[in-house]
């Protein structure tokens, strides 16, 4: 497959899918995380299990849901539960391996803002939807994968509001805040994939997408990113693209 | 067995201005939207609303000027609205009070209320700007739900020493729900995901349930494992077919993408939203008139499930 023939969204969905291992329990939200998890199920991780915060557990979806409460999340599902079971038993009980997150701002340590932009918390310049389950997933999954649009203003040194804790201030600060497990493993962006070094939790560019170079990624990032070891993101295979386009999102609801 | 069946306008008249409420459902699913439109027609004001993940149900009340204060986690509508438009505009112009929690925290708050406990601990919220004392908290004593005036409290577990966040119980005056089936006596059956309806109902003083179908209680009692909310917790039952439209009801009808797009476009400005309310709420003075205004039987038939799933796989959803 010629790499120019696939979109950024397709590259991201494939990169996100590769973060999932077989037999893992995946907490997925609307949009790209659903595409990624469904793709993983149809390729290298056939026995990974999706849970949705609105209540569906392990569905075999035939059509893409437009929100996590959608009836489409119930087709072939193992269980239809509710928020009480999902948040208490599945998430807080420590049973989620990978949680997907998104947000308007992502900072140096993978903290996420999905509450409001601007210095005045009571009168934000832009009011965002709020945490929903995002902060819960960020704190309680074994690891998280963040999906983000890569622009300098979206990658500030520090978020205006910490909705969902990442590595907080780096080092051991996450643990000191009372958060026992988890933390961001990867940020899959429109330009590449960022990961974090041990034990400082300083970010580094693991890969840049085809058609983009590492310096470009640094220019669009509002904090210092170690780009010394960055490689090109492995492009989607013909099989992965075929599954995404023809089986997972033929209606083109999320794929652009 | 009692007969708790009321008409929509009678049930709505129970909800007084200044009341605290919660609304059942989740983003684009199973909200008592017909009941909310009737609250707007009856000019209910100054509501305090507790919510977890709301959609254009709560956004509708906000845009109609019914809401004074919000405590909850998320207000958006999936693909149709990444940020609920009226919510966004009202917050950005300081027209509404709000306090942010997470879904797990709101779940714990409703569950505490339902269990008769004053608070519950959660592992969530720690390390976020939602915790009081952190930069992002807007806690003002006396304005939050807890009698202590405290939004949430960090505490070391007395047994293990682990840090936890304590969140205060929600006890609301009303819970407004929409379910698939109810008996006249108030026994409720929910199909598909429950969302948080059970905890929200049991955390309320008065529960008003609208339903797709009013059924004989004897029929519901043949499969008790499928019933979710006991009649002693339910005070009014209102049969309202298509009562969640434009939102979906599992096994009954899909959400209406056309109308949700129309809603979310209109809700971006005061002027356009006033027109929306005039056309679909005030101008359509009854639920039947509303259903005609959104396309009548022809449109509603397009939303009905088929092919053995609880939604319509043939529904045109993308623009």
mmCIF file of C-alpha atoms in Angstrom, chain A residues 2-106:
data_model
loop_
_atom_site.group_PDB
_atom_site.id
_atom_site.type_symbol
_atom_site.label_atom_id
_atom_site.label_comp_id
_atom_site.label_asym_id
_atom_site.label_seq_id
_atom_site.Cartn_x
_atom_site.Cartn_y
_atom_site.Cartn_z
ATOM 1 C CA UNK A 2 1.315 3.387 -1.003
ATOM 2 C CA UNK A 3 1.518 5.424 2.188
ATOM 3 C CA UNK A 4 0.198 8.556 0.486
ATOM 4 C CA UNK A 5 -3.074 6.811 -0.124
ATOM 5 C CA UNK A 6 -4.118 6.755 3.514
ATOM 6 C CA UNK A 7 -5.377 9.580 5.690
ATOM 7 C CA UNK A 8 -3.913 10.861 8.981
ATOM 8 C CA UNK A 9 -6.959 9.479 10.791
ATOM 9 C CA UNK A 10 -6.306 6.038 9.333
ATOM 10 C CA UNK A 11 -2.633 6.155 10.366
ATOM 11 C CA UNK A 12 -3.724 7.164 13.889
ATOM 12 C CA UNK A 13 -6.376 4.439 14.150
ATOM 13 C CA UNK A 14 -3.824 1.828 13.144
ATOM 14 C CA UNK A 15 -1.138 3.212 15.501
ATOM 15 C CA UNK A 16 -3.673 3.220 18.366
ATOM 16 C CA UNK A 17 -4.814 -0.329 17.548
ATOM 17 C CA UNK A 18 -1.214 -1.515 17.841
ATOM 18 C CA UNK A 19 -1.133 -0.266 21.448
ATOM 19 C CA UNK A 20 -3.668 -2.971 22.358
ATOM 20 C CA UNK A 21 -2.504 -6.498 23.190
ATOM 21 C CA UNK A 22 -4.552 -9.640 22.876
ATOM 22 C CA UNK A 23 -6.835 -10.551 25.823
ATOM 23 C CA UNK A 24 -6.696 -7.078 27.293
ATOM 24 C CA UNK A 25 -9.719 -5.235 28.663
ATOM 25 C CA UNK A 26 -10.053 -1.938 26.814
ATOM 26 C CA UNK A 27 -12.051 1.074 27.998
ATOM 27 C CA UNK A 28 -12.986 2.908 24.798
ATOM 28 C CA UNK A 29 -14.755 6.184 24.172
ATOM 29 C CA UNK A 30 -16.413 7.577 21.071
ATOM 30 C CA UNK A 31 -14.555 8.003 17.807
ATOM 31 C CA UNK A 32 -11.033 6.902 17.054
ATOM 32 C CA UNK A 33 -10.641 4.636 20.144
ATOM 33 C CA UNK A 34 -13.624 2.587 18.940
ATOM 34 C CA UNK A 35 -12.091 2.267 15.474
ATOM 35 C CA UNK A 36 -8.752 1.263 16.999
ATOM 36 C CA UNK A 37 -10.203 -1.341 19.334
ATOM 37 C CA UNK A 38 -12.425 -2.884 16.662
ATOM 38 C CA UNK A 39 -9.425 -3.014 14.316
ATOM 39 C CA UNK A 40 -7.289 -4.675 16.994
ATOM 40 C CA UNK A 41 -10.019 -7.283 17.466
ATOM 41 C CA UNK A 42 -10.020 -8.066 13.775
ATOM 42 C CA UNK A 43 -6.238 -8.268 13.500
ATOM 43 C CA UNK A 44 -3.713 -9.043 16.244
ATOM 44 C CA UNK A 45 -5.926 -8.990 19.348
ATOM 45 C CA UNK A 46 -9.023 -11.122 18.624
ATOM 46 C CA UNK A 47 -9.701 -11.729 22.304
ATOM 47 C CA UNK A 48 -9.432 -8.195 23.598
ATOM 48 C CA UNK A 49 -12.603 -7.041 25.321
ATOM 49 C CA UNK A 50 -14.225 -3.610 24.986
ATOM 50 C CA UNK A 51 -16.118 -1.998 27.829
ATOM 51 C CA UNK A 52 -18.149 1.176 27.420
ATOM 52 C CA UNK A 53 -18.830 3.458 30.359
ATOM 53 C CA UNK A 54 -22.567 3.615 29.655
ATOM 54 C CA UNK A 55 -22.827 -0.109 30.383
ATOM 55 C CA UNK A 56 -22.044 -2.382 27.407
ATOM 56 C CA UNK A 57 -19.479 -5.121 28.089
ATOM 57 C CA UNK A 58 -17.729 -7.075 25.318
ATOM 58 C CA UNK A 59 -20.009 -6.404 22.334
ATOM 59 C CA UNK A 60 -19.615 -7.769 18.806
ATOM 60 C CA UNK A 61 -20.667 -4.597 17.098
ATOM 61 C CA UNK A 62 -21.996 -4.594 13.548
ATOM 62 C CA UNK A 63 -22.307 -0.824 13.226
ATOM 63 C CA UNK A 64 -20.269 2.011 14.723
ATOM 64 C CA UNK A 65 -21.857 3.729 17.714
ATOM 65 C CA UNK A 66 -22.067 7.534 17.602
ATOM 66 C CA UNK A 67 -21.755 7.761 21.379
ATOM 67 C CA UNK A 68 -20.909 5.278 24.129
ATOM 68 C CA UNK A 69 -24.586 5.072 25.132
ATOM 69 C CA UNK A 70 -25.657 4.022 21.615
ATOM 70 C CA UNK A 71 -27.753 0.846 21.178
ATOM 71 C CA UNK A 72 -25.133 -0.246 18.662
ATOM 72 C CA UNK A 73 -22.815 -1.034 21.599
ATOM 73 C CA UNK A 74 -25.215 -3.795 22.667
ATOM 74 C CA UNK A 75 -25.124 -6.080 19.616
ATOM 75 C CA UNK A 76 -23.793 -9.460 20.692
ATOM 76 C CA UNK A 77 -22.710 -7.946 24.008
ATOM 77 C CA UNK A 78 -21.807 -10.228 26.896
ATOM 78 C CA UNK A 79 -23.640 -7.923 29.302
ATOM 79 C CA UNK A 80 -25.691 -4.745 29.376
ATOM 80 C CA UNK A 81 -24.818 -3.146 32.699
ATOM 81 C CA UNK A 82 -24.702 0.457 33.819
ATOM 82 C CA UNK A 83 -22.372 3.100 35.203
ATOM 83 C CA UNK A 84 -22.452 1.560 38.682
ATOM 84 C CA UNK A 85 -20.983 -1.751 37.489
ATOM 85 C CA UNK A 86 -18.549 -0.228 34.995
ATOM 86 C CA UNK A 87 -17.069 2.414 37.287
ATOM 87 C CA UNK A 88 -17.094 0.399 40.508
ATOM 88 C CA UNK A 89 -16.349 -3.167 39.511
ATOM 89 C CA UNK A 90 -14.610 -2.879 36.161
ATOM 90 C CA UNK A 91 -12.621 0.360 36.426
ATOM 91 C CA UNK A 92 -12.110 1.036 40.148
ATOM 92 C CA UNK A 93 -11.783 -2.703 40.726
ATOM 93 C CA UNK A 94 -8.620 -2.535 38.613
ATOM 94 C CA UNK A 95 -9.802 -4.647 35.681
ATOM 95 C CA UNK A 96 -9.120 -2.239 32.803
ATOM 96 C CA UNK A 97 -5.779 -2.796 31.040
ATOM 97 C CA UNK A 98 -5.896 0.023 28.503
ATOM 98 C CA UNK A 99 -7.969 3.178 28.706
ATOM 99 C CA UNK A 100 -8.281 5.554 25.760
ATOM 100 C CA UNK A 101 -8.385 9.283 26.411
ATOM 101 C CA UNK A 102 -8.687 12.482 24.416
ATOM 102 C CA UNK A 103 -8.726 16.156 25.270
ATOM 103 C CA UNK A 104 -8.323 19.727 24.110
ATOM 104 C CA UNK A 105 -4.941 20.237 25.810
ATOM 105 C CA UNK A 106 -2.237 17.703 26.667
#
